[in-house]
Amino acid sequence: MSSIAVTAPTTRLRITARGRRVVAFLVSLPLVVALGVAIVGGGAALASNEGGAAAGSFAEITVMSGDTLWSIAEDLAPAADPRDVVAQITRLNALSGGSVTAGQRIAIPARYAPAD
């Protein structure tokens, strides 16, 4: 019996022009997405040129257990609209959620400072 050796023909992989464009697109896609995320989210970390509150324009109080910004505003300025006082306290302390915790020191506008 004789043995016949069959060898598979060797071929080179040939990529067409369209295939090269597809590969280039797939390689560049993650880079474009990462760059887009950096551009859109990068502005959040920028510091502002805004100055802080002037010295003497605020006083500090310590939040007691059970206090809310609303109750603090009502205690500090009973004649004023509590919404306005809460807005001023929130802006002065850069509070994003509008909540405070017991023991926290917060700044209040000097005109609402309790007379000690």
Coordinates of C-alpha atoms in Angstrom, one line a residue:
M1 CA 0.0 0.0 0.0
S2 CA 1.2 3.4 -0.8
S3 CA 0.6 6.4 1.3
I4 CA -0.5 9.7 -0.1
A5 CA 0.5 12.8 1.7
V6 CA -2.0 15.5 1.4
T7 CA -0.8 19.0 2.3
A8 CA -3.1 21.9 2.7
P9 CA -2.2 24.9 0.6
T10 CA -0.8 27.8 2.6
T11 CA -2.5 31.0 2.0
R12 CA -1.8 34.5 3.3
L13 CA -4.5 36.4 5.0
R14 CA -5.4 39.3 2.8
I15 CA -7.4 42.2 4.1
T16 CA -9.3 44.3 1.7
A17 CA -9.5 48.1 1.9
R18 CA -12.9 47.8 3.5
G19 CA -11.6 45.3 6.1
R20 CA -8.7 47.7 7.0
R21 CA -11.3 50.5 7.6
V22 CA -13.4 48.2 9.8
V23 CA -10.3 47.2 11.8
A24 CA -9.2 50.8 12.2
F25 CA -12.7 51.8 13.3
L26 CA -12.9 49.0 15.9
V27 CA -9.4 49.9 17.3
S28 CA -10.2 53.6 17.5
L29 CA -13.7 53.3 19.0
P30 CA -12.5 52.8 22.6
L31 CA -10.2 55.8 22.3
V32 CA -12.9 58.0 20.9
V33 CA -15.3 57.0 23.7
A34 CA -12.7 57.6 26.4
L35 CA -11.9 61.0 24.9
G36 CA -15.6 61.9 24.9
V37 CA -16.0 60.9 28.5
A38 CA -13.0 63.0 29.5
I39 CA -14.3 66.0 27.7
V40 CA -17.8 65.8 29.1
G41 CA -16.9 64.9 32.6
G42 CA -13.6 66.8 32.8
G43 CA -15.2 70.2 33.6
A44 CA -16.6 69.0 36.9
A45 CA -13.2 69.0 38.6
L46 CA -12.2 72.6 37.6
A47 CA -11.7 75.1 40.4
S48 CA -13.7 78.3 40.2
N49 CA -12.3 81.7 40.4
E50 CA -15.0 82.7 42.8
G51 CA -13.8 84.1 46.1
G52 CA -15.0 82.7 49.4
A53 CA -17.2 84.5 52.0
A54 CA -15.6 87.6 53.5
A55 CA -14.3 87.4 57.0
G56 CA -16.9 88.4 59.5
S57 CA -19.8 87.8 57.2
F58 CA -20.7 84.5 58.8
A59 CA -20.8 82.8 62.2
E60 CA -20.6 79.1 63.0
I61 CA -23.0 76.9 64.9
T62 CA -23.0 73.3 65.9
V63 CA -25.9 71.2 64.7
M64 CA -27.7 69.4 67.5
S65 CA -29.4 66.0 67.4
G66 CA -32.8 66.3 65.6
D67 CA -32.0 69.6 63.9
T68 CA -32.8 70.2 60.3
L69 CA -31.9 73.2 58.1
W70 CA -35.5 74.2 58.3
S71 CA -35.6 74.1 62.1
I72 CA -32.3 76.0 62.3
A73 CA -33.6 78.6 60.0
E74 CA -36.8 79.1 62.0
D75 CA -34.8 79.4 65.3
L76 CA -32.3 81.9 63.9
A77 CA -34.7 84.1 62.0
P78 CA -38.3 83.7 63.1
A79 CA -39.4 86.8 61.2
A80 CA -37.8 85.8 57.9
D81 CA -39.0 83.3 55.3
P82 CA -37.3 80.0 56.3
R83 CA -36.9 79.1 52.6
D84 CA -34.7 82.1 52.1
V85 CA -32.6 81.4 55.2
V86 CA -32.2 77.7 54.3
A87 CA -31.1 78.8 50.8
Q88 CA -28.5 81.1 52.2
I89 CA -27.1 78.5 54.6
T90 CA -27.0 75.9 51.9
R91 CA -25.2 78.2 49.5
L92 CA -22.7 79.4 52.2
N93 CA -21.8 75.8 53.2
A94 CA -22.0 74.4 49.7
L95 CA -24.4 71.7 50.9
S96 CA -25.6 69.6 48.0
G97 CA -28.1 67.4 49.7
G98 CA -29.6 69.9 52.1
S99 CA -29.2 67.7 55.1
V100 CA -27.0 68.1 58.2
T101 CA -25.8 65.7 60.9
A102 CA -25.5 66.1 64.6
G103 CA -22.2 67.6 65.6
Q104 CA -21.6 69.2 62.2
R105 CA -20.3 72.8 62.3
I106 CA -22.1 74.9 59.7
A107 CA -21.7 78.6 58.8
I108 CA -24.6 80.9 59.0
P109 CA -24.9 84.5 57.7
A110 CA -23.7 87.0 60.3
R111 CA -27.1 88.8 60.4
Y112 CA -28.7 85.6 61.7
A113 CA -26.0 84.9 64.3
P114 CA -27.4 84.3 67.8
A115 CA -26.4 87.0 70.3
D116 CA -24.2 85.4 72.9

